[in-house]
Structure formats: structure tokens, C-alpha cells
Amino acid sequence: MYKNFTFIHIGKCGGSTITTFLKENNFNFNGIHVQRVRYKPDIKYLIVLRNPVDRFISAFYWRKYLLESNKKQKPDELKFLQKYESVDNLCNNLYTKNGDLNSSTDDEINYKYGNTGHPEHYAMGLDYYIGDFVKKYNPRNIIGIICTETLKHDISKIFGIGCNIHKKNNKKYKQSVSKRSKLILKKYLHKDYAVIENLNDSNLLSENQYKLLSK
């Protein structure tokens, strides 16, 4: 039984489900959420990941749904989300005709709305949380990696306990995105994909996890 570990809860990856599972099964853990992670060699880590493109899309529409439900909350962010309206429209503005990154759109995505000191979930991907972490970590300090796409299987494999907790229903704000936009996002999120390659090179991902995360 794993004890005294840190759970790295990357946003929009199913971390709430995992946190509930850990608490219900009385694991002694510390959770890190909405902040960059500094590697400490005397700590064991559990990490949750998701395909970067899927994570970005989910985060964009989740924030848009939340803010449109309560328009008084972070009006500047709501203005940004309604300016582009959809991920497809956002992707149409991510790069110039010459293929260069549109710095103004990139700045809007990474803007720190409000007084939180960090951007919103769509800008806080794998690289934001553990980009520096994976440059210094010892793979032996990772007790396991859980993927959103294989969440229940991964929990059972790592802890030897089945997970019967239902993940949140995201159908109310989920929207389709074109194949072209997904390709653009994959280019834009190249640092997140570099994190996946790093973890895979350290043999921390199964073949199926890597396939789903890197597509």
C-alpha cells in the first residue's frame, strides 16, 4: 500500500474522481492543483494525464459554460471566450498565413484573469504543471501514471482496488471540433507532447497509454 505520496492533479484530466477515490480509500496523500510542481527527491508522486488536445478542448468549453452560467464572474475572460466562441474559431486565429504563431492570440490564451496568479485551465496543460519537473525527476519516484482515457483500469493496476466512482458528466458543455483544429492544437501544444515523450522514454507509460496520449 502506497503511503505519503503527492498527487499531481493536472486540470481537466479526471483529477476530482481520483481525489475522491484516494480519500474514500484512506490514502495519505498531498494534492497539487493549479500550480507548477517542483520535484523533490524525497517524495513519491502519482500523476494524472490526458491527451493534450482533448484536455485543451474540454477546458475551453468548461470555462465558457461556467462563465456564461454566471456572467458576473471574470468578465474579461468571458469576453475572450465569447470573442472566439468556439475552439475552431480560436484555431483559425492561432497561426498566421505564414505558419507563425499569432502572438496576440497566444497572449489572450495565457492571460492571468483575475487575482489568482495563474492563467485558466486551458493554458495550464502538462507542460505548465510538470514541464520543469520532468527535467529533474527520478522515474523511481513515480508510483504510477493515471490517464483520463484509461482511468479505472490504471487505478486498479496501481492500487489493486476497483474504482466505482463515476466521472463528471461533461455532455452539457462538450462540443465537436474539426480535424483541422485538432492538428493545429497538436502543433500549438508541442510542449505538452514533449512531456509525454519524456515519460514514455522513462518507461512510465504503457503502450496503450502512450498511444492515446500522443495521438
Short mmCIF file of C-alpha atoms in Angstrom, two decimals:
data_model
loop_
_atom_site.label_atom_id
_atom_site.label_comp_id
_atom_site.label_asym_id
_atom_site.label_seq_id
_atom_site.Cartn_x
_atom_site.Cartn_y
_atom_site.Cartn_z
CA MET A 1 0.00 0.00 0.00
CA TYR A 2 1.40 3.36 -1.04
CA LYS A 3 1.67 5.97 1.72
CA ASN A 4 2.66 9.63 1.93
CA PHE A 5 2.71 10.48 -1.77
CA THR A 6 1.86 13.60 -3.74
CA PHE A 7 -0.90 13.52 -6.32
CA ILE A 8 -0.26 15.87 -9.25
CA HIS A 9 -3.76 16.87 -10.32
CA ILE A 10 -3.46 18.41 -13.78
CA GLY A 11 -6.69 20.23 -14.57
CA LYS A 12 -9.40 18.62 -16.71
CA CYS A 13 -7.85 15.17 -16.52
CA GLY A 14 -10.26 13.46 -14.15
CA GLY A 15 -8.40 14.50 -11.03
CA SER A 16 -11.56 15.07 -8.98
CA THR A 17 -12.54 11.42 -9.48
CA ILE A 18 -9.08 10.26 -8.43
CA THR A 19 -9.05 12.55 -5.38
CA THR A 20 -12.41 11.15 -4.28
CA PHE A 21 -11.12 7.59 -4.74
CA LEU A 22 -7.98 8.28 -2.70
CA LYS A 23 -9.95 9.88 0.13
CA GLU A 24 -12.58 7.17 0.25
CA ASN A 25 -9.85 4.52 0.50
CA ASN A 26 -7.98 6.43 3.22
CA PHE A 27 -4.75 7.06 1.34
CA ASN A 28 -2.38 9.52 2.97
CA PHE A 29 -1.55 11.93 0.17
CA ASN A 30 -0.96 15.57 -0.64
CA GLY A 31 -2.66 17.03 -3.71
CA ILE A 32 -1.15 19.65 -6.01
CA HIS A 33 -3.55 21.51 -8.28
CA VAL A 34 -3.44 24.75 -10.35
CA GLN A 35 0.26 25.29 -9.70
CA ARG A 36 3.60 24.28 -11.13
CA VAL A 37 5.26 21.29 -9.49
CA ARG A 38 8.80 21.39 -8.12
CA TYR A 39 10.43 17.98 -7.97
CA LYS A 40 11.61 16.84 -4.55
CA PRO A 41 13.71 13.65 -4.44
CA ASP A 42 12.31 12.52 -1.08
CA ILE A 43 8.70 12.44 -2.32
CA LYS A 44 6.77 9.80 -4.28
CA TYR A 45 4.39 11.04 -6.97
CA LEU A 46 1.14 9.96 -8.63
CA ILE A 47 0.34 11.79 -11.86
CA VAL A 48 -2.84 12.09 -13.92
CA LEU A 49 -2.54 12.89 -17.63
CA ARG A 50 -4.81 13.38 -20.61
CA ASN A 51 -4.31 13.73 -24.33
CA PRO A 52 -3.28 17.42 -24.61
CA VAL A 53 -5.66 18.32 -27.43
CA ASP A 54 -8.65 16.71 -25.72
CA ARG A 55 -7.70 18.37 -22.43
CA PHE A 56 -7.49 21.83 -24.04
CA ILE A 57 -10.85 21.46 -25.79
CA SER A 58 -12.53 20.26 -22.61
CA ALA A 59 -11.06 23.13 -20.58
CA PHE A 60 -12.10 25.76 -23.14
CA TYR A 61 -15.74 24.70 -23.23
CA TRP A 62 -15.87 24.03 -19.49
CA ARG A 63 -14.76 27.58 -18.70
CA LYS A 64 -17.12 29.01 -21.30
CA TYR A 65 -20.04 27.08 -19.80
CA LEU A 66 -19.19 28.18 -16.26
CA LEU A 67 -18.81 31.84 -17.10
CA GLU A 68 -21.91 32.04 -19.27
CA SER A 69 -23.84 30.49 -16.39
CA ASN A 70 -22.58 33.27 -14.10
CA LYS A 71 -21.66 36.29 -16.24
CA LYS A 72 -20.50 38.36 -13.27
CA GLN A 73 -17.51 36.07 -12.73
CA LYS A 74 -14.34 37.14 -14.57
CA PRO A 75 -15.98 39.28 -17.28
CA ASP A 76 -12.65 39.76 -19.12
CA GLU A 77 -12.23 36.02 -19.54
CA LEU A 78 -15.84 35.65 -20.66
CA LYS A 79 -15.21 38.37 -23.25
CA PHE A 80 -12.23 36.38 -24.57
CA LEU A 81 -14.23 33.12 -24.75
CA GLN A 82 -17.17 34.77 -26.47
CA LYS A 83 -14.88 36.63 -28.87
CA TYR A 84 -13.78 33.32 -30.40
CA GLU A 85 -16.97 31.41 -29.42
CA SER A 86 -15.55 28.03 -30.44
CA VAL A 87 -12.26 26.14 -30.48
CA ASP A 88 -12.46 26.04 -34.28
CA ASN A 89 -12.59 29.85 -34.47
CA LEU A 90 -9.77 30.12 -31.94
CA CYS A 91 -7.61 27.77 -34.00
CA ASN A 92 -8.27 29.83 -37.12
CA ASN A 93 -6.50 32.68 -35.33
CA LEU A 94 -3.64 30.77 -33.70
CA TYR A 95 -1.24 30.97 -36.64
CA THR A 96 -0.60 33.45 -39.44
CA LYS A 97 -0.79 32.53 -43.12
CA ASN A 98 2.99 32.06 -42.99
CA GLY A 99 2.63 29.47 -40.26
CA ASP A 100 3.97 31.69 -37.47
CA LEU A 101 2.33 31.72 -34.06
CA ASN A 102 -0.07 34.65 -33.65
CA SER A 103 1.39 36.21 -30.50
CA SER A 104 -1.74 38.25 -29.69
CA THR A 105 -3.98 35.16 -29.63
CA ASP A 106 -1.36 33.24 -27.66
CA ASP A 107 -1.23 36.09 -25.13
CA GLU A 108 -5.01 36.01 -24.77
CA ILE A 109 -4.95 32.28 -24.02
CA ASN A 110 -2.23 32.64 -21.41
CA TYR A 111 -3.56 35.81 -19.78
CA LYS A 112 -3.88 35.64 -15.99
CA TYR A 113 -7.51 36.54 -15.43
CA GLY A 114 -8.38 37.90 -12.00
CA ASN A 115 -6.08 37.78 -8.97
CA THR A 116 -5.26 34.07 -8.96
CA GLY A 117 -1.70 34.50 -10.23
CA HIS A 118 -2.13 31.86 -12.94
CA PRO A 119 -3.93 31.57 -16.30
CA GLU A 120 -7.07 29.49 -16.66
CA HIS A 121 -7.23 25.71 -17.18
CA TYR A 122 -6.95 25.76 -21.00
CA ALA A 123 -3.47 27.31 -20.66
CA MET A 124 -2.42 25.05 -17.79
CA GLY A 125 -1.52 21.87 -19.59
CA LEU A 126 1.04 19.14 -18.97
CA ASP A 127 4.00 21.43 -19.58
CA TYR A 128 2.63 24.08 -17.20
CA TYR A 129 2.41 21.59 -14.32
CA ILE A 130 5.35 19.25 -14.91
CA GLY A 131 7.46 20.66 -17.76
CA ASP A 132 10.27 21.55 -15.34
CA PHE A 133 9.51 18.56 -13.12
CA VAL A 134 10.31 16.01 -15.85
CA LYS A 135 13.71 17.61 -16.46
CA LYS A 136 14.82 16.68 -12.93
CA TYR A 137 12.74 13.75 -11.69
CA ASN A 138 13.83 10.20 -10.91
CA PRO A 139 11.40 7.75 -12.57
CA ARG A 140 11.65 5.56 -9.46
CA ASN A 141 9.80 8.27 -7.53
CA ILE A 142 6.70 7.90 -9.74
CA ILE A 143 4.35 5.34 -8.17
CA GLY A 144 2.11 5.46 -11.21
CA ILE A 145 0.53 7.44 -14.01
CA ILE A 146 -3.23 7.50 -14.50
CA CYS A 147 -4.70 8.58 -17.83
CA THR A 148 -8.17 10.02 -18.22
CA GLU A 149 -8.75 7.67 -21.12
CA THR A 150 -7.89 4.55 -19.06
CA LEU A 151 -8.69 5.89 -15.59
CA LYS A 152 -10.42 2.93 -13.91
CA HIS A 153 -8.00 0.39 -15.38
CA ASP A 154 -4.99 2.42 -14.23
CA ILE A 155 -6.32 2.90 -10.70
CA SER A 156 -6.93 -0.83 -10.36
CA LYS A 157 -3.45 -1.65 -11.69
CA ILE A 158 -1.64 0.79 -9.39
CA PHE A 159 -3.60 0.30 -6.17
CA GLY A 160 -5.18 -3.12 -6.60
CA ILE A 161 -8.60 -1.62 -5.82
CA GLY A 162 -11.51 -1.17 -8.19
CA CYS A 163 -12.87 2.33 -8.76
CA ASN A 164 -16.64 2.61 -8.99
CA ILE A 165 -16.79 6.39 -8.83
CA HIS A 166 -18.49 7.95 -11.83
CA LYS A 167 -16.67 10.72 -13.62
CA LYS A 168 -18.39 14.06 -14.12
CA ASN A 169 -20.89 14.31 -16.96
CA ASN A 170 -19.41 16.81 -19.41
CA LYS A 171 -22.02 16.38 -22.15
CA LYS A 172 -23.72 19.64 -21.20
CA TYR A 173 -20.79 21.73 -22.44
CA LYS A 174 -18.96 19.34 -24.80
CA GLN A 175 -18.81 20.40 -28.46
CA SER A 176 -17.30 18.89 -31.59
CA VAL A 177 -14.05 20.19 -33.06
CA SER A 178 -12.79 19.76 -36.63
CA LYS A 179 -9.85 17.52 -37.53
CA ARG A 180 -8.03 20.59 -38.85
CA SER A 181 -8.35 22.35 -35.49
CA LYS A 182 -7.07 19.29 -33.67
CA LEU A 183 -3.97 19.26 -35.88
CA ILE A 184 -3.42 22.96 -35.19
CA LEU A 185 -3.78 22.38 -31.44
CA LYS A 186 -1.32 19.49 -31.58
CA LYS A 187 1.22 21.88 -33.09
CA TYR A 188 0.41 24.57 -30.54
CA LEU A 189 0.66 22.16 -27.60
CA HIS A 190 4.01 20.70 -28.65
CA LYS A 191 5.50 21.22 -25.18
CA ASP A 192 2.77 19.05 -23.65
CA TYR A 193 3.60 16.32 -26.14
CA ALA A 194 7.28 16.64 -25.23
CA VAL A 195 6.31 15.84 -21.62
CA ILE A 196 4.57 12.67 -22.83
CA GLU A 197 7.65 11.65 -24.81
CA ASN A 198 9.83 12.19 -21.73
CA LEU A 199 7.64 9.98 -19.54
CA ASN A 200 7.43 7.32 -22.23
CA ASP A 201 11.22 7.31 -22.66
CA SER A 202 11.43 6.55 -18.92
CA ASN A 203 9.10 3.54 -19.43
CA LEU A 204 6.40 5.08 -17.22
CA LEU A 205 3.62 4.72 -19.79
CA SER A 206 2.04 1.54 -21.10
CA GLU A 207 1.83 1.05 -24.84
CA ASN A 208 -1.88 1.83 -24.77
CA GLN A 209 -1.45 4.94 -22.60
CA TYR A 210 1.21 6.29 -24.92
CA LYS A 211 -0.93 5.62 -27.99
CA LEU A 212 -3.90 7.52 -26.54
CA LEU A 213 -1.87 10.40 -25.09
CA SER A 214 0.28 11.03 -28.15
CA LYS A 215 -2.37 10.91 -30.89
#
